[in-house]
Each structure stands twice: as structure tokens, then as C-alpha cells.
GROMACS .gro file of N, CA and C in nm:
model
  510
    1MET      N    1  -0.578   2.765  -1.561
    1MET     CA    2  -0.548   2.630  -1.517
    1MET      C    3  -0.519   2.544  -1.640
    2SER      N    4  -0.407   2.470  -1.637
    2SER     CA    5  -0.368   2.389  -1.752
    2SER      C    6  -0.454   2.263  -1.762
    3THR      N    7  -0.447   2.199  -1.877
    3THR     CA    8  -0.521   2.074  -1.898
    3THR      C    9  -0.476   1.968  -1.799
    4GLN      N   10  -0.344   1.965  -1.772
    4GLN     CA   11  -0.292   1.866  -1.679
    4GLN      C   12  -0.349   1.887  -1.539
    5GLU      N   13  -0.364   2.012  -1.496
    5GLU     CA   14  -0.419   2.039  -1.363
    5GLU      C   15  -0.567   2.004  -1.356
    6GLN      N   16  -0.637   2.004  -1.469
    6GLN     CA   17  -0.778   1.970  -1.472
    6GLN      C   18  -0.800   1.819  -1.480
    7ASN      N   19  -0.694   1.742  -1.501
    7ASN     CA   20  -0.703   1.597  -1.509
    7ASN      C   21  -0.765   1.542  -1.381
    8PRO      N   22  -0.877   1.468  -1.390
    8PRO     CA   23  -0.943   1.418  -1.269
    8PRO      C   24  -0.853   1.329  -1.184
    9ALA      N   25  -0.757   1.259  -1.245
    9ALA     CA   26  -0.670   1.171  -1.168
    9ALA      C   27  -0.579   1.249  -1.075
   10LYS      N   28  -0.566   1.380  -1.096
   10LYS     CA   29  -0.484   1.465  -1.011
   10LYS      C   30  -0.562   1.517  -0.890
   11ARG      N   31  -0.691   1.522  -0.902
   11ARG     CA   32  -0.777   1.584  -0.800
   11ARG      C   33  -0.841   1.476  -0.712
   12PRO      N   34  -0.858   1.505  -0.583
   12PRO     CA   35  -0.925   1.407  -0.496
   12PRO      C   36  -1.074   1.397  -0.528
   13ALA      N   37  -1.127   1.277  -0.517
   13ALA     CA   38  -1.271   1.256  -0.537
   13ALA      C   39  -1.348   1.319  -0.421
   14THR      N   40  -1.287   1.318  -0.304
   14THR     CA   41  -1.344   1.376  -0.184
   14THR      C   42  -1.228   1.417  -0.095
   15ILE      N   43  -1.249   1.510  -0.006
   15ILE     CA   44  -1.142   1.552   0.084
   15ILE      C   45  -1.096   1.436   0.172
   16LEU      N   46  -1.180   1.332   0.187
   16LEU     CA   47  -1.141   1.213   0.263
   16LEU      C   48  -1.022   1.141   0.200
   17ALA      N   49  -1.001   1.161   0.070
   17ALA     CA   50  -0.889   1.098   0.000
   17ALA      C   51  -0.759   1.174   0.021
   18GLY      N   52  -0.768   1.293   0.079
   18GLY     CA   53  -0.651   1.377   0.098
   18GLY      C   54  -0.658   1.495   0.004
   19PRO      N   55  -0.593   1.605   0.041
   19PRO     CA   56  -0.600   1.725  -0.043
   19PRO      C   57  -0.524   1.709  -0.174
   20TYR      N   58  -0.544   1.801  -0.264
   20TYR     CA   59  -0.476   1.802  -0.393
   20TYR      C   60  -0.326   1.783  -0.374
   21GLY      N   61  -0.270   1.684  -0.441
   21GLY     CA   62  -0.127   1.659  -0.436
   21GLY      C   63  -0.079   1.587  -0.312
   22HIS      N   64  -0.169   1.553  -0.220
   22HIS     CA   65  -0.130   1.484  -0.096
   22HIS      C   66  -0.226   1.369  -0.064
   23PRO      N   67  -0.224   1.261  -0.141
   23PRO     CA   68  -0.319   1.152  -0.116
   23PRO      C   69  -0.288   1.080   0.016
   24PHE      N   70  -0.391   1.048   0.092
   24PHE     CA   71  -0.374   0.977   0.218
   24PHE      C   72  -0.339   0.829   0.197
   25HIS      N   73  -0.369   0.773   0.080
   25HIS     CA   74  -0.339   0.632   0.054
   25HIS      C   75  -0.191   0.603   0.075
   26ALA      N   76  -0.106   0.691   0.027
   26ALA     CA   77   0.039   0.670   0.038
   26ALA      C   78   0.085   0.668   0.184
   27ILE      N   79   0.017   0.739   0.271
   27ILE     CA   80   0.050   0.739   0.413
   27ILE      C   81  -0.003   0.613   0.480
   28ALA      N   82  -0.126   0.578   0.448
   28ALA     CA   83  -0.193   0.466   0.515
   28ALA      C   84  -0.128   0.332   0.488
   29ILE      N   85  -0.067   0.315   0.371
   29ILE     CA   86  -0.008   0.184   0.338
   29ILE      C   87   0.112   0.150   0.424
   30THR      N   88   0.171   0.250   0.490
   30THR     CA   89   0.290   0.221   0.571
   30THR      C   90   0.257   0.132   0.690
   31ILE      N   91   0.134   0.139   0.740
   31ILE     CA   92   0.097   0.059   0.857
   31ILE      C   93   0.094  -0.091   0.823
   32PRO      N   94   0.016  -0.135   0.723
   32PRO     CA   95   0.018  -0.280   0.696
   32PRO      C   96   0.155  -0.328   0.646
   33ILE      N   97   0.221  -0.250   0.563
   33ILE     CA   98   0.352  -0.295   0.513
   33ILE      C   99   0.449  -0.312   0.629
   34GLY      N  100   0.458  -0.213   0.715
   34GLY     CA  101   0.550  -0.221   0.829
   34GLY      C  102   0.517  -0.336   0.922
   35ALA      N  103   0.389  -0.353   0.951
   35ALA     CA  104   0.347  -0.459   1.042
   35ALA      C  105   0.378  -0.597   0.983
   36TRP      N  106   0.350  -0.613   0.854
   36TRP     CA  107   0.371  -0.744   0.793
   36TRP      C  108   0.519  -0.777   0.773
   37VAL      N  109   0.600  -0.679   0.744
   37VAL     CA  110   0.745  -0.704   0.736
   37VAL      C  111   0.798  -0.740   0.875
   38ALA      N  112   0.753  -0.667   0.977
   38ALA     CA  113   0.795  -0.697   1.114
   38ALA      C  114   0.748  -0.836   1.156
   39SER      N  115   0.630  -0.878   1.111
   39SER     CA  116   0.583  -1.013   1.147
   39SER      C  117   0.675  -1.120   1.088
   40LEU      N  118   0.726  -1.095   0.968
   40LEU     CA  119   0.820  -1.191   0.909
   40LEU      C  120   0.950  -1.197   0.991
   41VAL      N  121   0.997  -1.081   1.039
   41VAL     CA  122   1.117  -1.077   1.124
   41VAL      C  123   1.091  -1.157   1.251
   42PHE      N  124   0.974  -1.140   1.312
   42PHE     CA  125   0.939  -1.218   1.431
   42PHE      C  126   0.934  -1.366   1.399
   43ASP      N  127   0.882  -1.402   1.282
   43ASP     CA  128   0.879  -1.543   1.241
   43ASP      C  129   1.020  -1.601   1.233
   44ILE      N  130   1.110  -1.528   1.171
   44ILE     CA  131   1.247  -1.576   1.156
   44ILE      C  132   1.313  -1.595   1.292
   45ILE      N  133   1.295  -1.496   1.380
   45ILE     CA  134   1.352  -1.509   1.515
   45ILE      C  135   1.286  -1.626   1.588
   46GLY      N  136   1.153  -1.638   1.576
   46GLY     CA  137   1.081  -1.746   1.643
   46GLY      C  138   1.122  -1.884   1.595
   47LEU      N  139   1.152  -1.896   1.467
   47LEU     CA  140   1.197  -2.026   1.414
   47LEU      C  141   1.334  -2.063   1.468
   48ALA      N  142   1.415  -1.965   1.501
   48ALA     CA  143   1.550  -1.991   1.552
   48ALA      C  144   1.555  -1.999   1.704
   49ALA      N  145   1.453  -1.947   1.773
   49ALA     CA  146   1.454  -1.939   1.919
   49ALA      C  147   1.418  -2.072   1.984
   50ALA      N  148   1.470  -2.091   2.104
   50ALA     CA  149   1.436  -2.211   2.181
   50ALA      C  150   1.290  -2.208   2.222
   51ASP      N  151   1.241  -2.089   2.258
   51ASP     CA  152   1.099  -2.073   2.292
   51ASP      C  153   1.036  -1.975   2.193
   52PRO      N  154   0.964  -2.028   2.093
   52PRO     CA  155   0.907  -1.941   1.990
   52PRO      C  156   0.780  -1.867   2.032
   53THR      N  157   0.725  -1.899   2.150
   53THR     CA  158   0.595  -1.846   2.191
   53THR      C  159   0.586  -1.693   2.185
   54PRO      N  160   0.679  -1.618   2.244
   54PRO     CA  161   0.662  -1.472   2.239
   54PRO      C  162   0.671  -1.416   2.096
   55TYR      N  163   0.751  -1.480   2.014
   55TYR     CA  164   0.765  -1.433   1.875
   55TYR      C  165   0.643  -1.471   1.792
   56ALA      N  166   0.589  -1.589   1.819
   56ALA     CA  167   0.467  -1.631   1.748
   56ALA      C  168   0.350  -1.538   1.787
   57THR      N  169   0.341  -1.505   1.914
   57THR     CA  170   0.237  -1.413   1.959
   57THR      C  171   0.258  -1.275   1.897
   58GLY      N  172   0.382  -1.227   1.899
   58GLY     CA  173   0.413  -1.097   1.839
   58GLY      C  174   0.381  -1.094   1.691
   59SER      N  175   0.414  -1.200   1.621
   59SER     CA  176   0.387  -1.208   1.478
   59SER      C  177   0.237  -1.205   1.451
   60ARG      N  178   0.161  -1.279   1.532
   60ARG     CA  179   0.015  -1.283   1.517
   60ARG      C  180  -0.045  -1.144   1.542
   61VAL      N  181   0.004  -1.075   1.644
   61VAL     CA  182  -0.045  -0.940   1.674
   61VAL      C  183  -0.009  -0.844   1.560
   62LEU      N  184   0.111  -0.854   1.508
   62LEU     CA  185   0.152  -0.768   1.397
   62LEU      C  186   0.068  -0.794   1.272
   63ILE      N  187   0.035  -0.919   1.247
   63ILE     CA  188  -0.051  -0.949   1.132
   63ILE      C  189  -0.189  -0.887   1.153
   64ALA      N  190  -0.240  -0.894   1.275
   64ALA     CA  191  -0.371  -0.831   1.303
   64ALA      C  192  -0.362  -0.679   1.286
   65ILE      N  193  -0.255  -0.618   1.332
   65ILE     CA  194  -0.236  -0.474   1.313
   65ILE      C  195  -0.232  -0.440   1.164
   66GLY      N  196  -0.161  -0.522   1.087
   66GLY     CA  197  -0.155  -0.501   0.942
   66GLY      C  198  -0.292  -0.512   0.877
   67LEU      N  199  -0.370  -0.611   0.920
   67LEU     CA  200  -0.504  -0.627   0.864
   67LEU      C  201  -0.594  -0.509   0.899
   68LEU      N  202  -0.589  -0.465   1.023
   68LEU     CA  203  -0.669  -0.348   1.063
   68LEU      C  204  -0.620  -0.222   0.991
   69GLY      N  205  -0.488  -0.210   0.977
   69GLY     CA  206  -0.432  -0.094   0.908
   69GLY      C  207  -0.460  -0.095   0.759
   70SER      N  208  -0.488  -0.211   0.704
   70SER     CA  209  -0.517  -0.218   0.561
   70SER      C  210  -0.656  -0.161   0.528
   71ILE      N  211  -0.742  -0.154   0.627
   71ILE     CA  212  -0.878  -0.103   0.601
   71ILE      C  213  -0.876   0.043   0.554
   72PRO      N  214  -0.812   0.135   0.627
   72PRO     CA  215  -0.806   0.272   0.573
   72PRO      C  216  -0.725   0.280   0.444
   73ALA      N  217  -0.620   0.200   0.432
   73ALA     CA  218  -0.541   0.201   0.307
   73ALA      C  219  -0.628   0.161   0.189
   74ILE      N  220  -0.714   0.063   0.207
   74ILE     CA  221  -0.806   0.020   0.101
   74ILE      C  222  -0.906   0.131   0.069
   75ILE      N  223  -0.962   0.190   0.173
   75ILE     CA  224  -1.061   0.296   0.151
   75ILE      C  225  -0.999   0.413   0.075
   76PHE      N  226  -0.882   0.459   0.119
   76PHE     CA  227  -0.816   0.570   0.051
   76PHE      C  228  -0.774   0.531  -0.091
   77GLY      N  229  -0.730   0.406  -0.107
   77GLY     CA  230  -0.690   0.358  -0.240
   77GLY      C  231  -0.807   0.355  -0.337
   78ILE      N  232  -0.922   0.314  -0.288
   78ILE     CA  233  -1.042   0.311  -0.374
   78ILE      C  234  -1.081   0.453  -0.415
   79HIS      N  235  -1.070   0.546  -0.322
   79HIS     CA  236  -1.099   0.687  -0.356
   79HIS      C  237  -1.009   0.734  -0.471
   80ASP      N  238  -0.881   0.699  -0.464
   80ASP     CA  239  -0.788   0.739  -0.570
   80ASP      C  240  -0.817   0.663  -0.700
   81TYR      N  241  -0.849   0.535  -0.687
   81TYR     CA  242  -0.878   0.451  -0.804
   81TYR      C  243  -0.995   0.505  -0.885
   82LEU      N  244  -1.096   0.554  -0.816
   82LEU     CA  245  -1.216   0.603  -0.883
   82LEU      C  246  -1.190   0.728  -0.967
   83ARG      N  247  -1.077   0.793  -0.949
   83ARG     CA  248  -1.044   0.914  -1.025
   83ARG      C  249  -0.968   0.883  -1.154
   84ILE      N  250  -0.926   0.760  -1.173
   84ILE     CA  251  -0.847   0.723  -1.291
   84ILE      C  252  -0.940   0.696  -1.407
   85PRO      N  253  -0.918   0.759  -1.521
   85PRO     CA  254  -1.005   0.736  -1.637
   85PRO      C  255  -1.003   0.588  -1.681
   86ASP      N  256  -1.119   0.535  -1.717
   86ASP     CA  257  -1.133   0.396  -1.760
   86ASP      C  258  -1.056   0.369  -1.889
   87ARG      N  259  -1.020   0.240  -1.907
   87ARG     CA  260  -0.957   0.191  -2.030
   87ARG      C  261  -0.825   0.261  -2.061
   88THR      N  262  -0.751   0.297  -1.956
   88THR     CA  263  -0.618   0.354  -1.976
   88THR      C  264  -0.515   0.258  -1.917
   89ARG      N  265  -0.389   0.278  -1.951
   89ARG     CA  266  -0.283   0.195  -1.893
   89ARG      C  267  -0.280   0.211  -1.742
   90ALA      N  268  -0.306   0.334  -1.697
   90ALA     CA  269  -0.307   0.358  -1.553
   90ALA      C  270  -0.421   0.282  -1.485
   91SER      N  271  -0.538   0.278  -1.546
   91SER     CA  272  -0.650   0.206  -1.483
   91SER      C  273  -0.623   0.055  -1.481
   92SER      N  274  -0.560   0.003  -1.586
   92SER     CA  275  -0.524  -0.140  -1.587
   92SER      C  276  -0.424  -0.171  -1.477
   93ALA      N  277  -0.320  -0.089  -1.465
   93ALA     CA  278  -0.219  -0.110  -1.360
   93ALA      C  279  -0.282  -0.097  -1.222
   94ALA      N  280  -0.371   0.001  -1.205
   94ALA     CA  281  -0.436   0.021  -1.076
   94ALA      C  282  -0.527  -0.097  -1.040
   95THR      N  283  -0.593  -0.154  -1.139
   95THR     CA  284  -0.680  -0.270  -1.115
   95THR      C  285  -0.596  -0.389  -1.070
   96ILE      N  286  -0.483  -0.411  -1.135
   96ILE     CA  287  -0.393  -0.521  -1.096
   96ILE      C  288  -0.338  -0.494  -0.955
   97HIS      N  289  -0.295  -0.369  -0.930
   97HIS     CA  290  -0.244  -0.329  -0.799
   97HIS      C  291  -0.347  -0.359  -0.690
   98MET      N  292  -0.472  -0.320  -0.714
   98MET     CA  293  -0.578  -0.341  -0.617
   98MET      C  294  -0.605  -0.492  -0.598
   99GLY      N  295  -0.611  -0.566  -0.708
   99GLY     CA  296  -0.638  -0.709  -0.699
   99GLY      C  297  -0.531  -0.783  -0.620
  100ILE      N  298  -0.405  -0.750  -0.645
  100ILE     CA  299  -0.295  -0.813  -0.570
  100ILE      C  300  -0.306  -0.780  -0.422
  101ASN      N  301  -0.339  -0.654  -0.392
  101ASN     CA  302  -0.349  -0.614  -0.251
  101ASN      C  303  -0.463  -0.686  -0.180
  102PHE      N  304  -0.575  -0.707  -0.249
  102PHE     CA  305  -0.684  -0.785  -0.189
  102PHE      C  306  -0.639  -0.930  -0.167
  103LEU      N  307  -0.566  -0.985  -0.262
  103LEU     CA  308  -0.512  -1.121  -0.248
  103LEU      C  309  -0.418  -1.129  -0.127
  104VAL      N  310  -0.330  -1.030  -0.113
  104VAL     CA  311  -0.236  -1.028  -0.001
  104VAL      C  312  -0.311  -1.017   0.132
  105CYS      N  313  -0.412  -0.933   0.139
  105CYS     CA  314  -0.491  -0.921   0.261
  105CYS      C  315  -0.558  -1.055   0.295
  106GLY      N  316  -0.610  -1.121   0.194
  106GLY     CA  317  -0.670  -1.252   0.215
  106GLY      C  318  -0.569  -1.353   0.265
  107ALA      N  319  -0.448  -1.349   0.211
  107ALA     CA  320  -0.342  -1.441   0.254
  107ALA      C  321  -0.304  -1.415   0.399
  108TYR      N  322  -0.298  -1.287   0.439
  108TYR     CA  323  -0.266  -1.257   0.578
  108TYR      C  324  -0.380  -1.294   0.672
  109LEU      N  325  -0.503  -1.281   0.627
  109LEU     CA  326  -0.616  -1.324   0.708
  109LEU      C  327  -0.609  -1.476   0.729
  110PHE      N  328  -0.576  -1.549   0.622
  110PHE     CA  329  -0.559  -1.695   0.631
  110PHE      C  330  -0.446  -1.728   0.729
  111GLN      N  331  -0.334  -1.656   0.717
  111GLN     CA  332  -0.221  -1.680   0.808
  111GLN      C  333  -0.259  -1.654   0.953
  112PHE      N  334  -0.335  -1.546   0.973
  112PHE     CA  335  -0.377  -1.514   1.109
  112PHE      C  336  -0.451  -1.632   1.170
  113PHE      N  337  -0.545  -1.692   1.095
  113PHE     CA  338  -0.621  -1.805   1.148
  113PHE      C  339  -0.535  -1.930   1.163
  114LEU      N  340  -0.436  -1.947   1.075
  114LEU     CA  341  -0.343  -2.059   1.092
  114LEU      C  342  -0.266  -2.049   1.224
  115ARG      N  343  -0.239  -1.926   1.264
  115ARG     CA  344  -0.156  -1.902   1.381
  115ARG      C  345  -0.234  -1.903   1.513
  116THR      N  346  -0.365  -1.900   1.507
  116THR     CA  347  -0.445  -1.894   1.630
  116THR      C  348  -0.450  -2.028   1.704
  117THR      N  349  -0.411  -2.135   1.640
  117THR     CA  350  -0.421  -2.268   1.701
  117THR      C  351  -0.289  -2.317   1.761
  118THR      N  352  -0.184  -2.234   1.757
  118THR     CA  353  -0.055  -2.279   1.805
  118THR      C  354   0.027  -2.163   1.863
  119ASP      N  355   0.119  -2.198   1.951
  119ASP     CA  356   0.212  -2.098   2.005
  119ASP      C  357   0.348  -2.108   1.937
  120GLU      N  358   0.351  -2.175   1.824
  120GLU     CA  359   0.473  -2.185   1.745
  120GLU      C  360   0.453  -2.112   1.613
  121ILE      N  361   0.558  -2.110   1.531
  121ILE     CA  362   0.549  -2.048   1.400
  121ILE      C  363   0.517  -2.161   1.301
  122PRO      N  364   0.394  -2.169   1.251
  122PRO     CA  365   0.362  -2.274   1.153
  122PRO      C  366   0.443  -2.253   1.024
  123LEU      N  367   0.503  -2.358   0.976
  123LEU     CA  368   0.585  -2.348   0.855
  123LEU      C  369   0.503  -2.298   0.737
  124ALA      N  370   0.379  -2.344   0.724
  124ALA     CA  371   0.293  -2.299   0.614
  124ALA      C  372   0.269  -2.148   0.624
  125ALA      N  373   0.248  -2.097   0.745
  125ALA     CA  374   0.225  -1.954   0.763
  125ALA      C  375   0.351  -1.875   0.730
  126PHE      N  376   0.466  -1.927   0.766
  126PHE     CA  377   0.594  -1.862   0.734
  126PHE      C  378   0.613  -1.853   0.582
  127VAL      N  379   0.585  -1.961   0.512
  127VAL     CA  380   0.597  -1.963   0.365
  127VAL      C  381   0.496  -1.866   0.304
  128PHE      N  382   0.373  -1.867   0.355
  128PHE     CA  383   0.271  -1.773   0.308
  128PHE      C  384   0.317  -1.629   0.328
  129SER      N  385   0.381  -1.604   0.440
  129SER     CA  386   0.429  -1.469   0.470
  129SER      C  387   0.533  -1.423   0.368
  130ILE      N  388   0.626  -1.510   0.334
  130ILE     CA  389   0.729  -1.476   0.234
  130ILE      C  390   0.664  -1.451   0.098
  131VAL      N  391   0.578  -1.541   0.056
  131VAL     CA  392   0.511  -1.527  -0.074
  131VAL      C  393   0.424  -1.401  -0.076
  132SER      N  394   0.353  -1.376   0.035
  132SER     CA  395   0.267  -1.257   0.043
  132SER      C  396   0.350  -1.130   0.029
  133LEU      N  397   0.465  -1.124   0.094
  133LEU     CA  398   0.550  -1.005   0.085
  133LEU      C  399   0.610  -0.989  -0.055
  134LEU      N  400   0.634  -1.098  -0.123
  134LEU     CA  401   0.681  -1.088  -0.263
  134LEU      C  402   0.570  -1.027  -0.351
  135PHE      N  403   0.447  -1.075  -0.333
  135PHE     CA  404   0.335  -1.017  -0.408
  135PHE      C  405   0.315  -0.870  -0.370
  136LEU      N  406   0.327  -0.840  -0.240
  136LEU     CA  407   0.310  -0.703  -0.194
  136LEU      C  408   0.419  -0.612  -0.252
  137SER      N  409   0.539  -0.664  -0.267
  137SER     CA  410   0.648  -0.586  -0.328
  137SER      C  411   0.617  -0.553  -0.473
  138PHE      N  412   0.566  -0.650  -0.548
  138PHE     CA  413   0.529  -0.623  -0.687
  138PHE      C  414   0.415  -0.521  -0.693
  139SER      N  415   0.318  -0.537  -0.605
  139SER     CA  416   0.208  -0.442  -0.600
  139SER      C  417   0.258  -0.302  -0.565
  140GLY      N  418   0.353  -0.293  -0.473
  140GLY     CA  419   0.412  -0.165  -0.438
  140GLY      C  420   0.484  -0.102  -0.555
  141TRP      N  421   0.550  -0.185  -0.635
  141TRP     CA  422   0.616  -0.134  -0.755
  141TRP      C  423   0.511  -0.075  -0.850
  142LEU      N  424   0.400  -0.145  -0.866
  142LEU     CA  425   0.292  -0.092  -0.950
  142LEU      C  426   0.237   0.039  -0.893
  143GLY      N  427   0.218   0.044  -0.761
  143GLY     CA  428   0.171   0.166  -0.697
  143GLY      C  429   0.267   0.281  -0.718
  144GLY      N  430   0.397   0.251  -0.709
  144GLY     CA  431   0.498   0.353  -0.735
  144GLY      C  432   0.494   0.402  -0.879
  145LYS      N  433   0.470   0.310  -0.970
  145LYS     CA  434   0.458   0.348  -1.111
  145LYS      C  435   0.337   0.439  -1.132
  146LEU      N  436   0.227   0.408  -1.066
  146LEU     CA  437   0.108   0.491  -1.077
  146LEU      C  438   0.135   0.633  -1.026
  147ALA      N  439   0.204   0.643  -0.913
  147ALA     CA  440   0.227   0.774  -0.853
  147ALA      C  441   0.344   0.847  -0.916
  148TYR      N  442   0.457   0.780  -0.929
  148TYR     CA  443   0.581   0.850  -0.967
  148TYR      C  444   0.604   0.858  -1.117
  149ARG      N  445   0.553   0.763  -1.190
  149ARG     CA  446   0.569   0.770  -1.335
  149ARG      C  447   0.450   0.838  -1.402
  150TRP      N  448   0.329   0.797  -1.362
  150TRP     CA  449   0.209   0.848  -1.427
  150TRP      C  450   0.142   0.961  -1.349
  151GLY      N  451   0.191   0.989  -1.229
  151GLY     CA  452   0.143   1.105  -1.154
  151GLY      C  453   0.000   1.097  -1.103
  152ILE      N  454  -0.050   0.976  -1.079
  152ILE     CA  455  -0.186   0.963  -1.027
  152ILE      C  456  -0.190   1.025  -0.887
  153ARG      N  457  -0.281   1.121  -0.869
  153ARG     CA  458  -0.302   1.194  -0.744
  153ARG      C  459  -0.179   1.272  -0.698
  154VAL      N  460  -0.088   1.299  -0.790
  154VAL     CA  461   0.027   1.384  -0.763
  154VAL      C  462  -0.003   1.519  -0.826
  155ALA      N  463   0.044   1.625  -0.762
  155ALA     CA  464   0.020   1.759  -0.816
  155ALA      C  465   0.076   1.770  -0.957
  156ALA      N  466   0.011   1.851  -1.040
  156ALA     CA  467   0.053   1.873  -1.178
  156ALA      C  468   0.194   1.934  -1.180
  157GLU      N  469   0.267   1.910  -1.288
  157GLU     CA  470   0.404   1.960  -1.299
  157GLU      C  471   0.411   2.111  -1.284
  158SER      N  472   0.311   2.182  -1.333
  158SER     CA  473   0.313   2.328  -1.318
  158SER      C  474   0.306   2.367  -1.171
  159THR      N  475   0.231   2.291  -1.091
  159THR     CA  476   0.224   2.317  -0.947
  159THR      C  477   0.357   2.280  -0.882
  160GLN      N  478   0.414   2.165  -0.920
  160GLN     CA  479   0.541   2.122  -0.864
  160GLN      C  480   0.653   2.220  -0.898
  161GLY      N  481   0.643   2.282  -1.015
  161GLY     CA  482   0.746   2.374  -1.061
  161GLY      C  483   0.761   2.496  -0.972
  162GLU      N  484   0.657   2.529  -0.894
  162GLU     CA  485   0.665   2.644  -0.804
  162GLU      C  486   0.783   2.632  -0.709
  163ALA      N  487   0.816   2.511  -0.669
  163ALA     CA  488   0.926   2.490  -0.574
  163ALA      C  489   1.062   2.519  -0.635
  164PHE      N  490   1.070   2.522  -0.766
  164PHE     CA  491   1.200   2.537  -0.833
  164PHE      C  492   1.219   2.675  -0.896
  165ARG      N  493   1.122   2.762  -0.877
  165ARG     CA  494   1.136   2.898  -0.929
  165ARG      C  495   1.220   2.980  -0.834
  166VAL      N  496   1.316   3.050  -0.888
  166VAL     CA  497   1.399   3.140  -0.807
  166VAL      C  498   1.326   3.273  -0.798
  167PRO      N  499   1.302   3.319  -0.676
  167PRO     CA  500   1.230   3.445  -0.663
  167PRO      C  501   1.315   3.562  -0.715
  168GLU      N  502   1.248   3.654  -0.778
  168GLU     CA  503   1.319   3.771  -0.831
  168GLU      C  504   1.354   3.863  -0.715
  169ARG      N  505   1.474   3.920  -0.724
  169ARG     CA  506   1.516   4.014  -0.621
  169ARG      C  507   1.472   4.155  -0.660
  170PRO      N  508   1.426   4.231  -0.563
  170PRO     CA  509   1.382   4.368  -0.594
  170PRO      C  510   1.498   4.460  -0.627
   0.00000   0.00000   0.00000
């Protein structure tokens, strides 16, 4: 086994984080991201519609789905975070990534409560939604850097290389 394969950041802390080379965090984040992007689409349609009520309700439900979906994403993300060696560039980026995501979750929780008192699209909530998605985009870029550039919780290159070996013919 190579040194790279022994790197703790490559291995799951627990099987709950996903098997070697297949972290569950990357799967779980699709739920809140998708729900929150869709909520912004509902907001835009609701702001243009004569009757914004169904779109405001849909947006509120999507925000709630995103918040509930963020719980497993956070849990899986923390499992991956705990495998990154301290005082490294990767740990600094991961800390910023995690902090931004907690901020975004808080912003969506705030938006959810702003929306519970009305059947319209509150302008403040709409602005919060745009700003939150901008922060989430930057955080996603950091997450991509952690996975695709630095290989956090990605299989070692020697393992990945198996897919590119041409089998010998007998």
C-alpha cells in the first residue's frame, strides 16, 4: 500500500461516511442545493405572477426540504472533515467551506421564518435567497477544490489508475 493510500484524508472515519473513494457527503449535498435553487425559481415566478400564493408556498416548502436535507449533508461533511490533517491548506479550506455552509443554513432558516407570516414573496427573503446562493456557490467551489484538486476522500491515484490499465491479452 502506497503512502498516498494510507493518507487518513482518503479513508472514511466510519462506514457512515461512505466507503473508500465514495463519500456520502457529495451525494447528500444535492438535496439542499437543488431545493434552494428551485426555491429561488419559485420566488422569481411568484414575483411575476398575479397570484404569488402557490409559488410562495412552494418556495417555503422547498426551503424546508433544503434545511432537512442539509442535516445528513452536515453529518457526512463533518465525518470527512475529521479526517483532514490539522494545520494544512486543506483543513483551512474545509473550515471555511463548513463555516460558509453553516451561515447559509442559518440564512435559509431565517428566510423560512420570514416567509411563514405571508402568502407573498417577501423582498427581503428574495434578496437573502440570492445572496445565500452566491455564498453557497463559493462554498461549493471550495468543496470542489477539496475533492477534485486535493483529493479529500477520493481514492488514491494508484487505485484510480486501475480503470486505465489495458488488460493483457493471453
